[in-house]
Short mmCIF file of C-alpha atoms and ligand atoms in Angstrom, two decimals:
data_model
loop_
_atom_site.label_atom_id
_atom_site.label_comp_id
_atom_site.label_asym_id
_atom_site.label_seq_id
_atom_site.Cartn_x
_atom_site.Cartn_y
_atom_site.Cartn_z
CA MET U 297 26.36 -15.49 -4.79
CA VAL U 298 26.63 -14.99 -8.90
CA ASN U 299 23.93 -15.63 -11.24
CA ALA U 300 23.85 -17.17 -14.83
CA THR U 301 24.23 -14.14 -15.67
CA GLY U 302 27.69 -13.58 -13.84
CA HIS U 303 25.54 -10.64 -11.66
CA THR U 304 24.81 -11.10 -7.64
CA VAL U 305 20.22 -10.41 -8.04
CA GLY U 306 18.59 -9.28 -4.38
CA ILE U 307 16.60 -6.34 -2.41
CA ASP U 308 18.72 -2.83 -2.40
CA ALA U 309 15.45 -0.83 -0.80
CA LEU U 310 13.07 -1.17 1.48
CA ALA U 311 10.48 0.63 2.19
CA PHE U 312 6.90 0.56 5.05
CA ALA U 313 3.87 2.24 5.31
CA CYS U 314 1.15 1.48 7.02
CA PRO U 315 -2.34 3.50 8.49
CA LYS U 316 -2.67 6.32 10.47
CA ALA U 317 -3.76 4.26 13.07
CA TYR U 318 -3.94 0.93 15.42
CA LEU U 319 -5.94 -0.86 18.03
CA ASP U 320 -4.06 -2.54 21.29
CA LEU U 321 -5.08 -5.70 21.53
CA SER U 322 -5.75 -5.92 24.77
CA THR U 323 -8.73 -2.95 23.80
CA LEU U 324 -9.79 -5.82 21.87
CA ALA U 325 -10.05 -8.60 24.29
CA GLU U 326 -11.48 -6.80 26.71
CA ALA U 327 -14.57 -5.82 24.38
CA ARG U 328 -15.35 -10.03 23.81
CA GLY U 329 -14.20 -10.11 26.76
CA VAL U 330 -11.18 -12.57 26.17
CA ASP U 331 -7.69 -13.26 28.72
CA PRO U 332 -5.59 -10.41 26.56
CA LEU U 333 -3.03 -13.10 27.57
CA LYS U 334 -4.87 -15.47 24.33
CA TYR U 335 -3.65 -12.33 21.85
CA THR U 336 -0.92 -11.50 23.50
CA GLN U 337 1.49 -14.39 24.71
CA GLY U 338 -1.14 -16.94 23.24
CA LEU U 339 -1.00 -15.33 19.75
CA GLY U 340 1.78 -13.07 19.95
CA GLN U 341 1.07 -9.90 19.18
CA GLU U 342 0.51 -6.60 20.61
CA LYS U 343 -1.34 -4.10 18.37
CA MET U 344 -2.88 -4.04 14.79
CA ALA U 345 -2.32 -0.47 11.91
CA ILE U 346 -6.23 -0.23 11.39
CA ALA U 347 -6.85 1.39 8.01
CA SER U 348 -10.20 4.41 7.30
CA PRO U 349 -11.83 4.52 4.53
CA CYS U 350 -9.59 7.75 2.89
CA GLU U 351 -6.24 4.44 2.80
CA ASP U 352 -6.62 1.33 0.38
CA THR U 353 -4.08 -0.69 -0.37
CA VAL U 354 -2.82 1.98 -3.16
CA THR U 355 -2.01 5.25 -1.11
CA MET U 356 0.05 2.68 0.92
CA ALA U 357 1.66 0.81 -2.13
CA VAL U 358 2.18 4.81 -2.64
CA GLU U 359 3.71 5.87 0.59
CA ALA U 360 5.97 2.92 0.68
CA GLY U 361 7.63 2.78 -2.94
CA ARG U 362 8.04 7.01 -2.43
CA LEU U 363 9.73 6.51 0.33
CA ALA U 364 11.73 3.78 -0.64
CA LEU U 365 12.69 5.51 -3.81
CA LYS U 366 13.70 8.38 -1.51
CA ASN U 367 15.13 6.77 0.95
CA TYR U 368 17.67 4.66 -1.05
CA GLY U 369 18.28 8.14 -3.98
CA ILE U 370 16.75 5.50 -6.65
CA ASP U 371 15.54 7.87 -10.05
CA PRO U 372 11.64 6.70 -10.83
CA LYS U 373 13.87 6.42 -14.07
CA GLU U 374 15.33 3.47 -13.32
CA ILE U 375 12.20 1.14 -12.68
CA GLY U 376 11.78 -0.90 -15.60
CA THR U 377 9.82 -4.00 -13.69
CA LEU U 378 6.62 -2.40 -11.36
CA ILE U 379 4.53 -4.68 -9.13
CA VAL U 380 2.16 -4.87 -6.63
CA GLY U 381 0.88 -8.03 -4.80
CA THR U 382 -1.85 -7.64 -3.37
CA GLU U 383 -5.43 -10.15 -1.85
CA THR U 384 -7.02 -6.90 -1.32
CA GLY U 385 -7.40 -5.12 -4.48
CA VAL U 386 -10.00 -1.84 -4.91
CA ASP U 387 -10.82 -2.94 -8.82
CA HIS U 388 -11.80 -6.49 -10.55
CA SER U 389 -10.12 -5.55 -13.29
CA LYS U 390 -7.73 -2.67 -13.88
CA PRO U 391 -4.87 -2.80 -11.41
CA VAL U 392 -3.72 -1.30 -8.00
CA ALA U 393 -0.58 -1.30 -9.77
CA VAL U 394 -1.13 1.52 -12.46
CA TYR U 395 -2.42 3.52 -9.97
CA VAL U 396 0.95 3.65 -7.87
CA HIS U 397 2.84 3.74 -11.01
CA GLU U 398 0.21 7.11 -12.45
CA LEU U 399 1.20 8.59 -9.20
CA LEU U 400 4.76 7.48 -9.11
CA GLY U 401 6.09 9.80 -11.73
CA LEU U 402 7.17 5.85 -13.17
CA SER U 403 8.26 6.44 -17.35
CA HIS U 404 5.92 5.13 -19.62
CA ARG U 405 7.88 2.38 -20.74
CA CYS U 406 7.82 0.02 -17.32
CA ARG U 407 5.86 -3.22 -17.78
CA THR U 408 3.26 -2.46 -15.23
CA PHE U 409 0.70 -5.64 -13.28
CA GLU U 410 -0.44 -7.02 -10.37
CA THR U 411 -1.02 -10.69 -8.14
CA LYS U 412 -2.86 -12.04 -6.59
CA HIS U 413 -1.68 -14.73 -4.18
CA ALA U 414 -3.71 -13.98 -0.87
CA CYS U 415 -0.23 -13.37 0.75
CA TYR U 416 2.09 -14.96 -1.27
CA GLY U 417 2.10 -12.18 -4.32
CA ALA U 418 4.80 -10.16 -3.03
CA SER U 419 6.98 -12.93 -3.06
CA ALA U 420 5.68 -14.06 -6.07
CA GLY U 421 7.08 -11.19 -8.05
CA LEU U 422 10.30 -11.05 -6.36
CA THR U 423 10.71 -14.31 -8.11
CA ALA U 424 9.56 -11.85 -11.08
CA SER U 425 11.40 -9.68 -11.12
CA LEU U 426 15.06 -11.98 -9.71
CA ASP U 427 14.04 -13.69 -13.52
CA TRP U 428 13.23 -10.43 -15.31
CA ILE U 429 17.18 -8.59 -14.26
CA ALA U 430 18.62 -12.69 -14.57
CA SER U 431 17.18 -13.23 -18.13
CA GLY U 432 18.72 -9.32 -19.11
CA ARG U 433 15.69 -8.03 -20.72
CA ALA U 434 15.82 -5.50 -17.77
CA LYS U 435 18.83 -3.74 -19.54
CA GLY U 436 20.17 -2.21 -16.15
CA ARG U 437 16.66 -1.32 -14.57
CA LYS U 438 15.40 -2.02 -11.65
CA ALA U 439 12.05 -3.32 -10.56
CA LEU U 440 9.49 -2.60 -7.95
CA VAL U 441 7.52 -4.32 -6.50
CA ILE U 442 5.57 -3.48 -3.22
CA ALA U 443 3.14 -6.20 -1.63
CA SER U 444 0.32 -3.99 -0.25
CA ASP U 445 -3.21 -5.46 1.44
CA ILE U 446 -6.00 -5.03 4.61
CA ALA U 447 -6.31 -8.14 6.61
CA SER U 448 -9.95 -7.73 7.55
CA TYR U 449 -11.53 -11.15 8.85
CA GLY U 450 -15.16 -9.65 10.36
CA LEU U 451 -15.75 -7.85 13.74
CA LYS U 452 -15.87 -11.33 17.07
CA THR U 453 -14.94 -13.39 14.19
CA ALA U 454 -11.62 -15.87 15.27
CA GLY U 455 -9.49 -14.37 12.93
CA GLU U 456 -10.53 -10.56 13.77
CA PRO U 457 -7.58 -9.98 16.88
CA THR U 458 -5.09 -11.44 13.63
CA GLN U 459 -5.97 -8.47 11.24
CA GLY U 460 -4.03 -5.41 9.89
CA ALA U 461 -3.02 -3.51 7.07
CA GLY U 462 0.45 -1.90 5.27
CA ALA U 463 3.07 -2.08 2.96
CA VAL U 464 5.82 -2.91 2.26
CA ALA U 465 7.76 -1.73 -0.87
CA MET U 466 11.25 -3.43 -2.71
CA VAL U 467 13.94 -2.41 -5.69
CA VAL U 468 14.87 -5.42 -6.74
CA SER U 469 17.95 -5.41 -9.25
CA HIS U 470 21.14 -6.91 -9.37
CA GLN U 471 24.82 -5.54 -7.53
CA PRO U 472 21.57 -5.37 -4.51
CA ARG U 473 23.43 -2.62 -0.96
CA LEU U 474 20.56 -4.86 1.41
CA LEU U 475 20.06 -8.30 0.38
CA GLU U 476 21.53 -10.44 -2.39
CA ILE U 477 19.47 -14.04 -2.61
CA ASP U 478 20.83 -15.90 -4.24
CA THR U 479 18.83 -17.51 -6.73
CA THR U 480 19.37 -21.81 -6.46
CA THR U 481 18.07 -22.23 -3.71
CA ILE U 482 15.08 -20.55 -4.56
CA GLY U 483 12.47 -23.87 -4.34
CA ASP U 484 8.40 -23.22 -4.53
CA TYR U 485 5.68 -25.49 -3.21
CA THR U 486 1.61 -25.96 -4.88
CA ARG U 487 -1.05 -27.40 -3.15
CA GLN U 488 -4.85 -26.54 -3.98
CA VAL U 489 -6.76 -25.97 -0.63
CA MET U 490 -9.60 -24.32 1.54
CA ASP U 491 -7.51 -23.08 3.71
CA PHE U 492 -8.45 -19.25 3.97
CA TRP U 493 -10.30 -17.70 1.15
CA ARG U 494 -12.56 -14.29 0.04
CA PRO U 495 -15.34 -14.81 -1.90
CA LEU U 496 -16.52 -12.04 -4.95
CA TYR U 497 -18.78 -10.74 -3.21
CA SER U 498 -17.14 -10.69 0.94
CA LYS U 499 -15.44 -7.65 2.58
CA TYR U 500 -14.17 -10.46 4.53
CA ALA U 501 -11.82 -12.84 4.26
CA PHE U 502 -12.73 -17.01 4.99
CA ALA U 503 -10.69 -19.05 6.61
CA ASP U 504 -10.74 -22.68 8.76
CA GLY U 505 -8.29 -21.58 11.29
CA HIS U 506 -5.92 -24.32 12.36
CA PHE U 507 -5.87 -26.61 9.52
CA SER U 508 -4.01 -22.96 8.35
CA ILE U 509 -1.72 -24.05 10.36
CA GLU U 510 -1.01 -27.51 9.06
CA CYS U 511 -1.01 -25.95 5.59
CA TYR U 512 1.61 -23.11 6.17
CA LEU U 513 3.66 -26.20 8.25
CA GLU U 514 3.38 -28.58 5.51
CA ALA U 515 3.80 -26.33 3.03
CA LEU U 516 7.33 -24.14 5.05
CA SER U 517 8.84 -28.53 4.82
CA GLU U 518 7.44 -28.77 1.47
CA ALA U 519 9.66 -25.37 0.19
CA ARG U 520 13.07 -25.97 2.62
CA SER U 521 13.46 -29.97 1.53
CA VAL U 522 12.75 -28.81 -2.85
CA ALA U 523 15.08 -25.37 -2.29
CA LEU U 524 18.10 -27.27 0.69
CA GLU U 525 17.55 -30.50 -2.25
CA ASP U 526 16.27 -32.25 1.42
CA GLN U 527 19.05 -31.44 3.40
CA ALA U 528 18.02 -30.22 6.89
CA GLU U 529 18.05 -26.60 6.77
CA PRO U 530 21.62 -25.73 7.87
CA ILE U 531 19.71 -22.89 11.49
CA GLU U 532 23.18 -22.93 13.93
CA THR U 533 24.17 -21.55 10.18
CA LEU U 534 22.24 -18.75 9.25
CA ARG U 535 21.84 -15.36 11.39
CA ALA U 536 18.60 -15.46 10.77
CA CYS U 537 15.31 -18.01 9.58
CA LEU U 538 12.28 -15.30 8.53
CA TYR U 539 8.92 -17.03 8.21
CA HIS U 540 5.51 -15.71 7.37
CA VAL U 541 3.78 -14.04 9.82
CA PRO U 542 0.32 -13.83 10.28
CA PHE U 543 0.72 -14.04 13.50
CA VAL U 544 3.72 -14.25 16.07
CA LYS U 545 3.26 -17.25 17.67
CA MET U 546 2.90 -18.25 13.78
CA ALA U 547 6.64 -17.94 13.27
CA LYS U 548 6.93 -19.19 17.17
CA LYS U 549 5.15 -22.95 14.87
CA ALA U 550 7.16 -22.51 12.57
CA HIS U 551 10.95 -22.54 13.49
CA PHE U 552 10.05 -24.89 15.54
CA GLN U 553 9.26 -27.54 12.95
CA GLU U 554 12.70 -26.66 11.69
CA LEU U 555 14.46 -27.07 14.65
CA CYS U 556 12.98 -30.68 14.81
CA VAL U 557 14.24 -31.16 11.14
CA ALA U 558 17.38 -29.73 11.75
CA MET U 559 18.57 -31.75 14.58
CA GLY U 560 16.61 -35.19 13.15
CA ARG U 561 14.57 -35.64 15.90
CA ASP U 562 11.16 -34.43 17.58
CA LEU U 563 12.52 -32.43 20.87
CA ASP U 564 9.65 -32.72 23.34
CA LEU U 565 9.19 -29.32 25.03
CA GLY U 566 7.63 -30.91 28.09
CA GLN U 567 12.27 -31.86 28.71
CA PRO U 568 14.22 -29.19 30.16
CA ALA U 569 17.04 -29.62 27.61
CA ASP U 570 15.22 -29.72 24.95
CA GLU U 571 12.22 -26.33 25.94
CA GLN U 572 16.06 -24.81 27.00
CA LEU U 573 17.54 -25.83 23.28
CA PHE U 574 14.19 -24.21 21.18
CA ALA U 575 14.47 -21.72 23.14
CA ASN U 576 17.70 -20.49 22.59
CA SER U 577 17.62 -21.04 19.03
CA PHE U 578 13.72 -18.93 18.63
CA ALA U 579 15.96 -15.88 21.46
CA ARG U 580 18.24 -16.21 18.73
CA LYS U 581 17.27 -16.03 15.05
CA VAL U 582 13.56 -15.78 14.69
CA ALA U 583 12.13 -13.28 18.54
CA PRO U 584 14.00 -10.08 18.00
CA PHE U 585 13.63 -9.90 14.29
CA LEU U 586 9.38 -10.00 14.59
CA ARG U 587 9.08 -6.91 16.81
CA PHE U 588 6.73 -4.48 13.90
CA ASN U 589 5.02 -7.46 12.73
CA ALA U 590 4.07 -7.77 16.97
CA GLN U 591 2.94 -3.70 17.06
CA VAL U 592 1.84 -3.49 13.28
CA GLY U 593 -0.04 -7.36 12.09
CA ASN U 594 -0.89 -9.71 9.90
CA ILE U 595 -0.57 -6.86 6.28
CA TYR U 596 -0.66 -10.19 4.09
CA THR U 597 1.46 -10.26 1.32
CA GLY U 598 4.07 -8.08 3.04
CA SER U 599 4.47 -9.87 6.34
CA LEU U 600 7.29 -11.71 5.86
CA TYR U 601 9.45 -8.49 4.02
CA LEU U 602 8.15 -6.72 7.32
CA SER U 603 10.81 -8.89 9.71
CA VAL U 604 12.80 -8.51 6.72
CA MET U 605 12.88 -4.58 7.86
CA ASP U 606 13.56 -5.57 11.21
CA CYS U 607 16.16 -8.11 10.96
CA LEU U 608 17.78 -5.78 9.23
CA SER U 609 18.11 -2.78 10.69
CA GLN U 610 19.42 -5.02 13.13
CA ILE U 611 22.76 -5.94 11.47
CA ASP U 612 25.74 -5.85 13.43
CA GLN U 613 29.88 -5.64 12.09
CA GLN U 614 29.20 -9.51 12.69
CA GLY U 615 26.07 -9.78 10.35
CA LEU U 616 27.47 -8.47 7.05
CA GLY U 617 27.96 -11.26 4.67
CA ALA U 618 26.07 -13.91 6.88
CA SER U 619 23.45 -15.97 5.70
CA ILE U 620 18.98 -15.28 6.49
CA GLY U 621 17.08 -18.60 5.41
CA LEU U 622 12.76 -16.50 3.85
CA PHE U 623 9.94 -18.70 3.51
CA SER U 624 6.52 -16.74 1.88
CA TYR U 625 3.11 -18.44 2.87
CA GLY U 626 0.46 -17.50 1.14
CA SER U 627 -3.03 -19.12 1.59
CA GLY U 628 -4.60 -21.38 -0.89
CA CYS U 629 -2.15 -22.24 -1.46
CA GLY U 630 1.11 -21.52 -2.12
CA ALA U 631 5.06 -21.00 -1.25
CA THR U 632 8.41 -20.30 -1.42
CA TYR U 633 11.08 -20.91 1.32
CA CYS U 634 14.91 -19.60 -0.26
CA LEU U 635 17.85 -17.91 1.53
CA GLY U 636 19.14 -14.58 1.50
CA LYS U 637 23.22 -12.41 2.07
CA ILE U 638 23.33 -9.47 3.81
CA ALA U 639 24.84 -6.74 1.89
CA PRO U 640 28.33 -5.05 3.35
CA THR U 641 26.53 -2.33 2.19
CA ILE U 642 23.76 -2.26 4.84
CA HIS U 643 24.98 0.09 7.75
CA THR U 644 24.11 3.08 5.11
CA PHE U 645 20.39 2.56 5.56
CA THR U 646 20.12 1.26 8.53
CA SER U 647 17.81 4.44 9.51
CA ALA U 648 15.86 3.86 6.78
CA LEU U 649 15.20 0.19 7.50
CA ASP U 650 13.81 1.71 11.34
CA ILE U 651 10.48 1.91 11.50
CA THR U 652 9.67 2.33 14.95
CA SER U 653 9.01 6.34 14.93
CA GLN U 654 6.41 5.74 12.49
CA LEU U 655 4.83 3.11 14.87
CA VAL U 656 4.94 5.57 17.22
CA GLN U 657 3.64 8.13 15.91
CA ARG U 658 0.64 6.62 15.00
CA ARG U 659 -3.05 7.15 17.31
CA ARG U 660 -4.48 5.09 19.56
CA LEU U 661 -7.97 4.03 18.49
CA ASN U 662 -11.19 3.06 21.14
CA ILE U 663 -13.53 -0.14 20.71
CA GLU U 664 -15.83 2.46 19.39
CA ASP U 665 -13.67 4.21 16.87
CA TYR U 666 -11.80 0.68 15.30
CA GLU U 667 -15.66 -0.06 14.87
CA SER U 668 -17.85 3.06 13.88
CA LEU U 669 -13.85 2.73 10.69
CA ILE U 670 -14.48 -0.86 9.66
CA ALA U 671 -18.27 0.37 8.38
CA ALA U 672 -17.27 3.27 7.34
CA ARG U 673 -15.62 1.57 4.94
CA GLU U 674 -18.06 -1.15 4.36
CA VAL U 675 -19.76 1.93 2.10
CA SER U 676 -16.23 3.96 1.22
CA ASP U 677 -16.54 1.99 -2.08
CA GLN U 678 -19.40 3.86 -2.78
CA ALA U 679 -19.17 6.20 -1.08
CA SER U 680 -18.62 10.20 -3.38
CA ARG U 681 -17.20 12.68 -1.29
CA LEU U 682 -15.01 11.49 1.19
CA ASP U 683 -13.18 14.22 3.95
CA PRO U 684 -9.77 12.88 5.40
CA SER U 685 -10.00 15.17 8.58
CA ASP U 686 -12.24 13.45 9.60
CA TYR U 687 -10.32 10.84 9.92
CA ASN U 688 -7.40 13.31 11.75
CA LEU U 689 -5.86 12.94 8.15
CA ASN U 690 -3.95 15.73 6.49
CA HIS U 691 -0.05 14.54 4.95
CA GLY U 692 0.78 12.76 2.05
CA LEU U 693 -1.53 10.57 -0.52
CA ALA U 694 -6.03 9.63 0.11
CA TYR U 695 -8.48 7.81 -1.19
CA VAL U 696 -11.13 10.83 -1.83
CA GLY U 697 -14.32 9.13 -2.66
CA THR U 698 -15.76 6.98 -6.11
CA ARG U 699 -17.69 10.14 -9.14
CA ASN U 700 -18.59 8.05 -12.43
CA HIS U 701 -17.49 4.67 -10.94
CA GLN U 702 -13.61 5.60 -10.95
CA ARG U 703 -11.08 6.26 -8.18
CA GLN U 704 -10.30 9.83 -6.50
CA TYR U 705 -7.37 9.79 -5.60
CA GLU U 706 -5.84 13.57 -3.74
CA TRP U 707 -2.27 14.44 -2.37
CA LEU U 708 -2.82 16.12 1.50
CA SER U 709 -0.92 18.79 2.55
CA ASP U 710 -0.25 19.90 6.09
N1 LIG O 923 -3.65 -17.17 27.88
C1 LIG O 923 -1.82 -17.82 28.20
N2 LIG O 923 -2.85 -18.46 25.63
C2 LIG O 923 -3.80 -18.63 24.95
C3 LIG O 923 -5.15 -18.46 25.91
C4 LIG O 923 -4.71 -18.01 27.84
N3 LIG O 923 -5.95 -17.40 28.98
N4 LIG O 923 -6.04 -19.29 25.92
C5 LIG O 923 -5.48 -19.64 24.89
N5 LIG O 923 -4.32 -19.28 24.25
C6 LIG O 923 -3.10 -19.65 23.11
C7 LIG O 923 -3.64 -21.26 22.93
O1 LIG O 923 -3.36 -21.88 23.35
C8 LIG O 923 -3.21 -21.23 21.37
O2 LIG O 923 -1.36 -21.20 21.56
P1 LIG O 923 -1.49 -23.16 21.18
O3 LIG O 923 -1.16 -22.32 19.30
O4 LIG O 923 0.26 -22.52 20.69
O5 LIG O 923 -1.76 -24.12 21.63
C9 LIG O 923 -3.01 -20.00 21.45
O6 LIG O 923 -3.31 -19.14 22.02
C10 LIG O 923 -4.92 -19.63 20.36
O7 LIG O 923 -5.39 -19.93 20.79
P2 LIG O 923 -6.51 -20.34 19.77
O8 LIG O 923 -5.93 -21.90 18.62
O9 LIG O 923 -7.98 -21.68 20.62
O10 LIG O 923 -7.28 -19.28 19.29
P3 LIG O 923 -8.03 -19.50 17.74
O11 LIG O 923 -8.38 -20.54 18.06
O12 LIG O 923 -9.71 -18.49 18.99
O13 LIG O 923 -7.74 -19.33 17.22
C11 LIG O 923 -6.31 -18.74 15.15
C12 LIG O 923 -6.11 -18.72 16.89
C13 LIG O 923 -6.80 -19.80 14.62
C14 LIG O 923 -4.97 -18.70 14.32
C15 LIG O 923 -7.76 -18.60 15.15
O14 LIG O 923 -6.94 -16.34 14.27
C16 LIG O 923 -7.49 -16.73 12.96
O15 LIG O 923 -8.59 -17.67 12.44
N6 LIG O 923 -6.82 -16.36 11.99
C17 LIG O 923 -7.03 -15.80 10.77
C18 LIG O 923 -6.16 -17.45 10.35
C19 LIG O 923 -4.67 -17.58 10.00
O16 LIG O 923 -3.49 -16.63 11.03
N7 LIG O 923 -3.91 -18.59 9.88
C20 LIG O 923 -2.77 -18.83 9.62
C21 LIG O 923 -1.73 -19.49 8.86
S1 LIG O 923 -2.51 -18.92 7.26
C22 LIG O 923 -1.39 -17.81 7.10
O17 LIG O 923 -0.48 -17.69 7.41
C23 LIG O 923 -1.74 -16.89 6.06
C24 LIG O 923 -2.56 -15.74 6.12
O18 LIG O 923 -1.81 -14.81 6.22
C25 LIG O 923 -3.77 -15.66 6.82
#
């Protein structure tokens, strides 16, 4: 896919980081007196990553960014734009991105900023980076776009089982080694809706949950129509259909809607033939690429890209050069749909894309640990000194408290 400047553009590197602890949703269900099947089957989730007070948007973004540079052999000097998309900023004024810029050792000639639009911030950063490269302003340099969020809804709310935390870093370049983005297919959509928001005074998001699902599905329909100029999604020609994943079941709802559009009629899941048709399509194009999301939970602006990592880590020889559909949704709301093409060099990076070993190393929390971590996080912005060892953290970057109203970070070593 060649853009106006004669280059292919897209994603050259992808890496992931998340907190070192998780809560099993069956543990949460038991504590809340809910049938565990509601969370595991009804929402499709198995676990959610839980951040300690020493793990924040900056620490996760730095770890994901560090891996994206190291695992793909990219020199920090090659980065000419750094964008951090987040709903979970650590300061009303100072961007997360500028902490990340210093901690990754990027050049002072790098343009650096933060984007906020609920779960859409990183996708805004991705398309801005593609435009920056296509304009010629990049002058051969690459962009680093990092999605980093802690999804918090508060204890005993309907949103509680749809929490999570994590960061996905992507390097955007011409001649990308993972996924070419077809810039002629990018379709955008915006509409002011109150489906999910977080007032300045709250650490917890408010959501009109069922309405947010309607808004998501409407945005999908509209953004895809713009992208494909009102043609139905070419599901059969796509290797995978990847969606924003606030919880796994949402991707299933999205794909059902898309399949109805592709078939030109409403499928009836009460009819065995239609049920089989949908089950086959979902099993081939979507379900295999939701494994990581089911283990991590909602990571807001990174969640589509977690599914992208899962998909790209599983591409076989026939998948090289194949197209995939990508849908990003941020409440409030903003959305983008586009098509990507799998680069022929992808197999070199299969192990860098597979995050299974990262996930199995996490520590399982019981319900008391989980609730006390949430309580500790409520006051962590004002804590003068936090000890990472209290949270079993012994390597990587940690937030260690705020002194003189300035956040402090330290590198830990084993
Ligand atoms: N066994 C199996 N399934 C069960 C069950 C049981 N015992 N009990 C219920 N279920 C099923 C229900 O049938 C339902 O499935 P369907 O949607 O297919 O019918 C599912 O479990 C969920 O049940 P409810 O709808 O009754 O659950 P709820 O009212 O408690 O809340 C929620 C669900 C609205 C998603 C809530 O968790 C929430 O508000 N989450 C936060 C908002 C959110 O994630 N919105 C998504 C769209 S917005 C977006 O994408 C941006 C973003 O990231 C936030």
